[in-house]
Tab-separated table of C-alpha atoms and ligand atoms in Angstrom:
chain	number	residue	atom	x	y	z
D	11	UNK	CA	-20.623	-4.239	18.637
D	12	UNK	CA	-16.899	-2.597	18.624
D	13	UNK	CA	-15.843	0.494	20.031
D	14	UNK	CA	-13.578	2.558	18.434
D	15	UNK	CA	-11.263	5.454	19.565
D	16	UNK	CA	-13.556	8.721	20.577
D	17	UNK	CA	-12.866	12.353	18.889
D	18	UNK	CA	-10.542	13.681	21.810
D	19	UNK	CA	-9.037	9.929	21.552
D	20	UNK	CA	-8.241	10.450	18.306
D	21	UNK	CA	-6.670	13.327	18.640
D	22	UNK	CA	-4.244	12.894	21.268
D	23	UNK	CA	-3.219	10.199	19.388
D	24	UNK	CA	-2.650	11.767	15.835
D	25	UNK	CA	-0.631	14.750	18.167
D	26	UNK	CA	1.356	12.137	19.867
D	27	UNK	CA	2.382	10.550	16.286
D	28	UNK	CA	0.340	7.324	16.897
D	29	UNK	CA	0.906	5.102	13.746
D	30	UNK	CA	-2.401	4.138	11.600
D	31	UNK	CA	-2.395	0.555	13.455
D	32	UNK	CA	-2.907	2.441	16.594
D	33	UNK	CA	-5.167	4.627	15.405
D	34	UNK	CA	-7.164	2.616	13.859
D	35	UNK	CA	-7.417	-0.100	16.823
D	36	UNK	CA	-11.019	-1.261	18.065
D	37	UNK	CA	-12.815	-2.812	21.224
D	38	UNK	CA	-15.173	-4.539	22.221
D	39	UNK	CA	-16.255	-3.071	25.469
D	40	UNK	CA	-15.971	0.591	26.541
D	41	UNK	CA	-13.387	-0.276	29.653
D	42	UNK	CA	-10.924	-2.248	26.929
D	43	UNK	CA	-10.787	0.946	25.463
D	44	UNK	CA	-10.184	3.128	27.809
D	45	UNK	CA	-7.398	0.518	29.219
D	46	UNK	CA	-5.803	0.262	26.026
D	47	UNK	CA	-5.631	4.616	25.367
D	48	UNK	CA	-4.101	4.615	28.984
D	49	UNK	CA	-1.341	1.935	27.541
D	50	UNK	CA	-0.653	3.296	24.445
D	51	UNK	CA	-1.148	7.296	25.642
D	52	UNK	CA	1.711	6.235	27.844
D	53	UNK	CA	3.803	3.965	24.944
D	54	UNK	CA	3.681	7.051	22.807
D	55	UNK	CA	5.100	10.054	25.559
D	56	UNK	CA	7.710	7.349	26.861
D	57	UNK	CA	8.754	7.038	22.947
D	58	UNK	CA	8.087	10.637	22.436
D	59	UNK	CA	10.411	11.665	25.792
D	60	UNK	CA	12.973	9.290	24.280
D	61	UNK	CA	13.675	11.283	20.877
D	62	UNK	CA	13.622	14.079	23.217
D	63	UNK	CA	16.665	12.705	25.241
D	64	UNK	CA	18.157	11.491	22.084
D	65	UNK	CA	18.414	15.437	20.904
D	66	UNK	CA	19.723	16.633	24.208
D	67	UNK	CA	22.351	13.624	24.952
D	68	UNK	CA	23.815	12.911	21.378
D	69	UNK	CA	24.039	16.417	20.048
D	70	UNK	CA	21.296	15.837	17.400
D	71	UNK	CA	19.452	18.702	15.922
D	72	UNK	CA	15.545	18.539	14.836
D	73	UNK	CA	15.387	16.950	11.724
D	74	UNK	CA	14.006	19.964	9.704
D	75	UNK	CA	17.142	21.193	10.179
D	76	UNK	CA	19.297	17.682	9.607
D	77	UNK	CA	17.234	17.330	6.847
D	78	UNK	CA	17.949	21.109	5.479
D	79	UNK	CA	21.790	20.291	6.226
D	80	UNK	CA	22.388	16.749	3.831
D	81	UNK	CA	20.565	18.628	0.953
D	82	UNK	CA	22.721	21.229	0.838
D	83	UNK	CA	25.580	19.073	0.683
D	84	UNK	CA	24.121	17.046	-1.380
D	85	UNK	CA	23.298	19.739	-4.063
D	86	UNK	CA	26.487	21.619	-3.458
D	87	UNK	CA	28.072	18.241	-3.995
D	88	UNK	CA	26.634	18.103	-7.847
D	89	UNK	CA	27.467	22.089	-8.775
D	90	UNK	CA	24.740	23.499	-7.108
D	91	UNK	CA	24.954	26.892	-5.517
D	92	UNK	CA	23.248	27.802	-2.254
D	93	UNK	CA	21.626	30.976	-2.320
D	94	UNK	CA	20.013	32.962	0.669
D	95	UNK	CA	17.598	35.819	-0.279
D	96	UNK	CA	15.190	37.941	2.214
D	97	UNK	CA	11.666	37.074	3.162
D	98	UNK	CA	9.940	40.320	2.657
D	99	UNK	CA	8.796	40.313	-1.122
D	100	UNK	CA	7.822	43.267	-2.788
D	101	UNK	CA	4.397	42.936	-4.765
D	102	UNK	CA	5.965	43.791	-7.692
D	103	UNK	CA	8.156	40.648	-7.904
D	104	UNK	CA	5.018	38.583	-6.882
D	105	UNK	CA	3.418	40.271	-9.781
D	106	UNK	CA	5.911	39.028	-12.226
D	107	UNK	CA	4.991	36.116	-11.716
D	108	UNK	CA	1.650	36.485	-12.325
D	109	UNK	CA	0.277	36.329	-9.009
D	110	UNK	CA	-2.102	39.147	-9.103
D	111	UNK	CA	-5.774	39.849	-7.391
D	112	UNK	CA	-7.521	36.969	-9.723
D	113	UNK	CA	-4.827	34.798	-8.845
D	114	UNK	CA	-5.633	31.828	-6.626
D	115	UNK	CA	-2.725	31.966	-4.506
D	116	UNK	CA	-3.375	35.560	-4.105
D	117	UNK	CA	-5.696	35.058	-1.811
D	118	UNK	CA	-3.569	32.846	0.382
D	119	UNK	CA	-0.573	35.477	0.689
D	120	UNK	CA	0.244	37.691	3.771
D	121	UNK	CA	0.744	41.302	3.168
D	122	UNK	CA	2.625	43.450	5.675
D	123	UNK	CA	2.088	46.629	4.053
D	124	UNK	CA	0.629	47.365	0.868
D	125	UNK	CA	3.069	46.736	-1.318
D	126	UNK	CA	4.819	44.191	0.515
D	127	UNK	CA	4.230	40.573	1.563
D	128	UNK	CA	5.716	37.045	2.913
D	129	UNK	CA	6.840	35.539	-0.042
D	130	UNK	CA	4.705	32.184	-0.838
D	131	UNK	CA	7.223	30.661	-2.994
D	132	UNK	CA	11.066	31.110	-3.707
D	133	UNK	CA	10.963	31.510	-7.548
D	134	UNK	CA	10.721	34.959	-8.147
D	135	UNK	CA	13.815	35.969	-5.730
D	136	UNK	CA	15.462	32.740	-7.366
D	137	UNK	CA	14.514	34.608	-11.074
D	138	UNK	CA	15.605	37.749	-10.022
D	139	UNK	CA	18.960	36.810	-8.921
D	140	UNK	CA	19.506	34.349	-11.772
D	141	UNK	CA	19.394	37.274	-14.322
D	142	UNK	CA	22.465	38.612	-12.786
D	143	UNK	CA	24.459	35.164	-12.336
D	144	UNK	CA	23.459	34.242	-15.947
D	145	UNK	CA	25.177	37.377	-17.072
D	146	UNK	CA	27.944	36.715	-14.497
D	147	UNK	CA	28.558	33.086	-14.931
D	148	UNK	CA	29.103	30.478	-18.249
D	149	UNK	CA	25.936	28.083	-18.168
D	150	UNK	CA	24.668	25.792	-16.882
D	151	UNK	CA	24.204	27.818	-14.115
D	152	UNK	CA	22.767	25.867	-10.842
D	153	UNK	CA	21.439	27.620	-8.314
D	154	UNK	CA	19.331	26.541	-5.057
D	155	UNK	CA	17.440	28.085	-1.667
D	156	UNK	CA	15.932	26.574	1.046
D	157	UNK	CA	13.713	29.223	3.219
D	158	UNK	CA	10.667	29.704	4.770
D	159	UNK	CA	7.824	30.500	2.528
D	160	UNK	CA	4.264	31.849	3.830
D	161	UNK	CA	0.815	30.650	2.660
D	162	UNK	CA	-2.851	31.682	4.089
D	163	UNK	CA	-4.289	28.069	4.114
D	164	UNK	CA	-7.509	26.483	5.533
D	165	UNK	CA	-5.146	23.913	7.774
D	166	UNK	CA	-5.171	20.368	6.932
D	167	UNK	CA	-2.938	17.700	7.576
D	168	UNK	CA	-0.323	18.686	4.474
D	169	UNK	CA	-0.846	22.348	4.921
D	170	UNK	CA	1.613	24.859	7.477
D	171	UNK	CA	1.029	28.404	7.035
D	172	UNK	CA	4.890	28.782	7.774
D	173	UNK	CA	6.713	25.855	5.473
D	174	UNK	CA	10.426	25.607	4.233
D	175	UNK	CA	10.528	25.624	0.959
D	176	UNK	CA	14.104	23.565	-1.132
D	177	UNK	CA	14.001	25.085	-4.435
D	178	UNK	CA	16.507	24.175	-7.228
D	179	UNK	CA	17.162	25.754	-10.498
D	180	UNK	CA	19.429	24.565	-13.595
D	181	UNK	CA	19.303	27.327	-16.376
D	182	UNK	CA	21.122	26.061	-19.438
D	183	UNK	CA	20.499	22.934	-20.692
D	184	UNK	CA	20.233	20.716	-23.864
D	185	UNK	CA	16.655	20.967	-23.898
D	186	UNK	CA	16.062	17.831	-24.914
D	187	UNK	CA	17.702	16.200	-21.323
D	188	UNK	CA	14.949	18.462	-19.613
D	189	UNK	CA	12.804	15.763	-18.437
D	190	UNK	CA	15.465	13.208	-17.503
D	191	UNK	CA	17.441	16.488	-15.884
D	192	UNK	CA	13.923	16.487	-13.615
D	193	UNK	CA	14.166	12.795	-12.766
D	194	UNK	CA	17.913	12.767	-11.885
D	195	UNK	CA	17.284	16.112	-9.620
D	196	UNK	CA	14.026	14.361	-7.953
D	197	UNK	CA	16.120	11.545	-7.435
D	198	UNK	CA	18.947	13.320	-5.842
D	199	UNK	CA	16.722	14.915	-3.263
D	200	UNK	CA	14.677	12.009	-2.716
D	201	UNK	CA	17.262	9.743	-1.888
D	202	UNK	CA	18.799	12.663	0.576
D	203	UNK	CA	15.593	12.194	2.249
D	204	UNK	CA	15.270	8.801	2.338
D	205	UNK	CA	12.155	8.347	0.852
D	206	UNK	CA	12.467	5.206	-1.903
D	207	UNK	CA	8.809	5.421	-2.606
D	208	UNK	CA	7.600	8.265	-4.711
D	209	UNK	CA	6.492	8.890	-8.583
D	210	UNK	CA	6.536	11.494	-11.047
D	211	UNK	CA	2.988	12.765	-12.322
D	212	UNK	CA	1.952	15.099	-14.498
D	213	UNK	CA	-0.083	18.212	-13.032
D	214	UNK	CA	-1.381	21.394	-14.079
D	215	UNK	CA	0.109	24.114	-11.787
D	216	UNK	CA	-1.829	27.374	-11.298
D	217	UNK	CA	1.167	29.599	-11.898
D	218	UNK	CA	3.564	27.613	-14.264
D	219	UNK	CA	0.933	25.584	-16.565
D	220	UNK	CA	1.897	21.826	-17.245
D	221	UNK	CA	4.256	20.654	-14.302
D	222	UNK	CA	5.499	17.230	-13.440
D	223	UNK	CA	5.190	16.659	-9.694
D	224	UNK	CA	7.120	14.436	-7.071
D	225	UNK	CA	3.972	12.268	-5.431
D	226	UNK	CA	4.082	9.668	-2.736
D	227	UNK	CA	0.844	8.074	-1.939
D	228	UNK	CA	-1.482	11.083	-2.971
D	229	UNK	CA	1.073	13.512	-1.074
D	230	UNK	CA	2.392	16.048	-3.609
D	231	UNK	CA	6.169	16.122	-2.112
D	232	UNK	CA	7.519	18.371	-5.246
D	233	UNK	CA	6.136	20.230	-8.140
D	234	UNK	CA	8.722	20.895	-11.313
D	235	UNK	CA	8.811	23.606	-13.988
D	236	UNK	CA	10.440	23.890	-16.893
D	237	UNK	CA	11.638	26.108	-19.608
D	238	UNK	CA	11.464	28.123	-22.180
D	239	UNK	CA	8.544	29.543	-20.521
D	240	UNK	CA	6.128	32.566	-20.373
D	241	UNK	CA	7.349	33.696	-17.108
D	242	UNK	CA	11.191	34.195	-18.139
D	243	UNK	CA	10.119	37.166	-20.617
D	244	UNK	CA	9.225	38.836	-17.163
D	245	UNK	CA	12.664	39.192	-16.229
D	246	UNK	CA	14.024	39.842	-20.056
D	247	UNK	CA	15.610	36.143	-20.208
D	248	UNK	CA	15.393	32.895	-22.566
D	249	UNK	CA	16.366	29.995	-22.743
D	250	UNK	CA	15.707	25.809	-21.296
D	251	UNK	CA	15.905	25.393	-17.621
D	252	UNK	CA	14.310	23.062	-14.883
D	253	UNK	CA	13.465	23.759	-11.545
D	254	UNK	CA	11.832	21.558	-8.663
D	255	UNK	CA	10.015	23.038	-5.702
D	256	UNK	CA	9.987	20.666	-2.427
D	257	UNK	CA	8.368	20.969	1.218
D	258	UNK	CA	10.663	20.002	3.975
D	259	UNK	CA	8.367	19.370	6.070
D	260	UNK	CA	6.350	17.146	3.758
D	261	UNK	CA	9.705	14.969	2.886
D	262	UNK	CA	9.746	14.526	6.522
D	263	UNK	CA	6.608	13.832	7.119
D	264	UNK	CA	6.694	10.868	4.738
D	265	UNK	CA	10.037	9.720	5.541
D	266	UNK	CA	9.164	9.383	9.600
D	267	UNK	CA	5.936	8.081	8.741
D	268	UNK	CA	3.984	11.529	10.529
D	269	UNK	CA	0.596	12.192	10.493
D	270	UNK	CA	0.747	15.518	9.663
D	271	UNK	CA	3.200	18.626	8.727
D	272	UNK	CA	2.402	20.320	11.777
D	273	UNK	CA	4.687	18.010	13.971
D	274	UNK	CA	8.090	18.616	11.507
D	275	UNK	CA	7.905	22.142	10.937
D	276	UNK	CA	8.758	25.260	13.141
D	277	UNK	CA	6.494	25.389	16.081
D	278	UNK	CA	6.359	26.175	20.110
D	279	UNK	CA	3.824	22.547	20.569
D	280	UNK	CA	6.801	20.224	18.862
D	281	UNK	CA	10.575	19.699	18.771
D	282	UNK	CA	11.862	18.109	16.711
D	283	UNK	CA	8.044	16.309	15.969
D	284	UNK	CA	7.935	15.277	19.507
D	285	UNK	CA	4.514	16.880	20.898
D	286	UNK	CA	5.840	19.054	24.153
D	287	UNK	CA	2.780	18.655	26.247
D	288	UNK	CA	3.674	15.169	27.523
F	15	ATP	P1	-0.666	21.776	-2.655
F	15	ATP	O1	-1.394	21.573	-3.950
F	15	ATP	O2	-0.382	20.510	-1.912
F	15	ATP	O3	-1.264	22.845	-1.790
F	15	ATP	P2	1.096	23.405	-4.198
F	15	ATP	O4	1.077	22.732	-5.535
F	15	ATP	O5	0.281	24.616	-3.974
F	15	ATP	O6	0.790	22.334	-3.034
F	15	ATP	P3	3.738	24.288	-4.764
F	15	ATP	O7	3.468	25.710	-5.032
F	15	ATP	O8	3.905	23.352	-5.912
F	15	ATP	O9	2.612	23.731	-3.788
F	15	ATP	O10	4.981	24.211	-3.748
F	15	ATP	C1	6.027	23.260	-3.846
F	15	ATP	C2	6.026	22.316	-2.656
F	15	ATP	O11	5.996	23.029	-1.421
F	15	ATP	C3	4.805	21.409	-2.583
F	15	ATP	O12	4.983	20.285	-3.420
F	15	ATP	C4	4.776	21.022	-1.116
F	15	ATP	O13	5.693	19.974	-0.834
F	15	ATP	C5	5.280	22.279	-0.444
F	15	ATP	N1	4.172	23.079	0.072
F	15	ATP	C6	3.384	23.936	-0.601
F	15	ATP	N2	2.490	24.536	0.199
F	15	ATP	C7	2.731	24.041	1.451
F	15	ATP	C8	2.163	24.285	2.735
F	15	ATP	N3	1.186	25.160	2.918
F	15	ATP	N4	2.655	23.606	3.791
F	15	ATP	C9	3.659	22.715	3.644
F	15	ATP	N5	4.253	22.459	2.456
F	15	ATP	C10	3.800	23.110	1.361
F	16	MG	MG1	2.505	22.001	-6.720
């Protein structure tokens, strides 16, 4: 007969950022166990009040928002413009891109008012603006946000309601270098994450049809688009582009070996994914 870790155990645990090993530890008597969740309970706040000091003493900042800071130098680096646009989404724009009542994400958006919401994704302000800049600027034009994006979602481990979105565009390419364009891009935010591990699959997206998506061990970390598509008629444009949606907190969550989102995104239980009730 073994023992392993009880429900309350368990959780504690995943909160505190216990690793798999200790989570999935087992005993042989009921007093070994609850010896070894006093030992490691107090392993993980010593380590967790640690990172905590390490934030206060050398200046850092939580790593959503190191993490946010080396991507847009990296992107800036390679002709990519930063671009900031507001929150507050009008349903028209969502409608655009055909996100409308039978639409499954739909469902999962937050509405303010009646005609406006929390935007779920960056694309359509990213669309919006690109029309101008395309007129404005010689291609390829490069363009890139990073912002909070808002999703009704039965929680899970991968799911936030609130989320920070990285979304990058390139609008005028050969488009024959579309897919290796995707790669490169994948690549380049990948490696400003630190994540060596990942591979590119092809999906079926709900709003963009056949999409190629950044995966590392089951966890969707990106989802790509590309053009000519049925969406750029929308806003009266044409033409081959690529674009890549990431979660920050997802790259993080990966990269730190987390549990779940939850710890690495905006939130009064963590800082910086230390749990604050230690
Ligand atoms: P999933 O299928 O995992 O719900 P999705 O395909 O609906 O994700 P996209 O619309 O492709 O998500 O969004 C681009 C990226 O944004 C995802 O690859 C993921 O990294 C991140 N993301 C999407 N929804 C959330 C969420 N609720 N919480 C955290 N990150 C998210
Ligand atoms: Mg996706």
């Amino acid at each position: 007969m073994s023992y392993l870790w009880t429900v309350t155990q368990q959780k504690r645990l995943s909160e505190l950022n216990a690793s798999e090993t200790q989570k999935d530890m087992s005993f042989p008597t009921l007093i070994a166990r609850e010896a070894a969740f006093k030992k490691v309970e107090l392993l993980l706040i010593h380590e967790g009040k640690e990172r905590l000091n390490k934030l206060r003493n050398e200046t850092r900042r939580p790593a959503l928002c190191e993490l946010e800071a080396r991507l847009v130098n990296a992107l800036t680096g390679i002709g990519f413009v930063q671009v900031t646009t507001p929150v507050i989404l009008s349903k028209s724009l969502l409608g655009k891109m055909t996100i409308t009542d039978e639409h499954a994400l739909f469902s999962q958006v937050f509405w303010l008012e009646e005609n406006k919401c929390l935007r779920p994704m960056l694309a359509p302000n990213l669309y919006y603006i690109l029309k101008d800049l395309l007129r404005l600027w010689e291609k390829p034009v490069r363009i890139f946000e990073i912002g909070s994006c808002f999703r009704k979602e039965s929680q899970g481990n991968n799911h936030l309601n609130e989320f920070t979105m990285l979304n990058l565009v390139e609008w005028g390419l050969p488009e024959e270098q579309r897919h290796e364009r995707i790669a490169q891009l994948a690549e380049t935010v990948m490696e400003t994450a630190g994540i060596a591990q990942y591979s590119l699959e092809q999906e079926t997206s709900v709003v963009y049809g056949d999409t190629i998506d950044v995966v590392h061990k089951e966890i969707e970390l990106g989802s790509s688009a590309m053009g000519p598509h049925f969406l750029d008629g929308k806003w009266g444009m044409t033409g081959p582009w690529v674009g890549i949606g990431f979660g920050l907190e997802r790259l993080l969550m990966v990269k730190e070996g987390g549990q779940n989102v939850r710890s690495m995104g905006k939130s009064l239980s963590y800082l910086d994914g230390v749990r604050l009730n230690i």
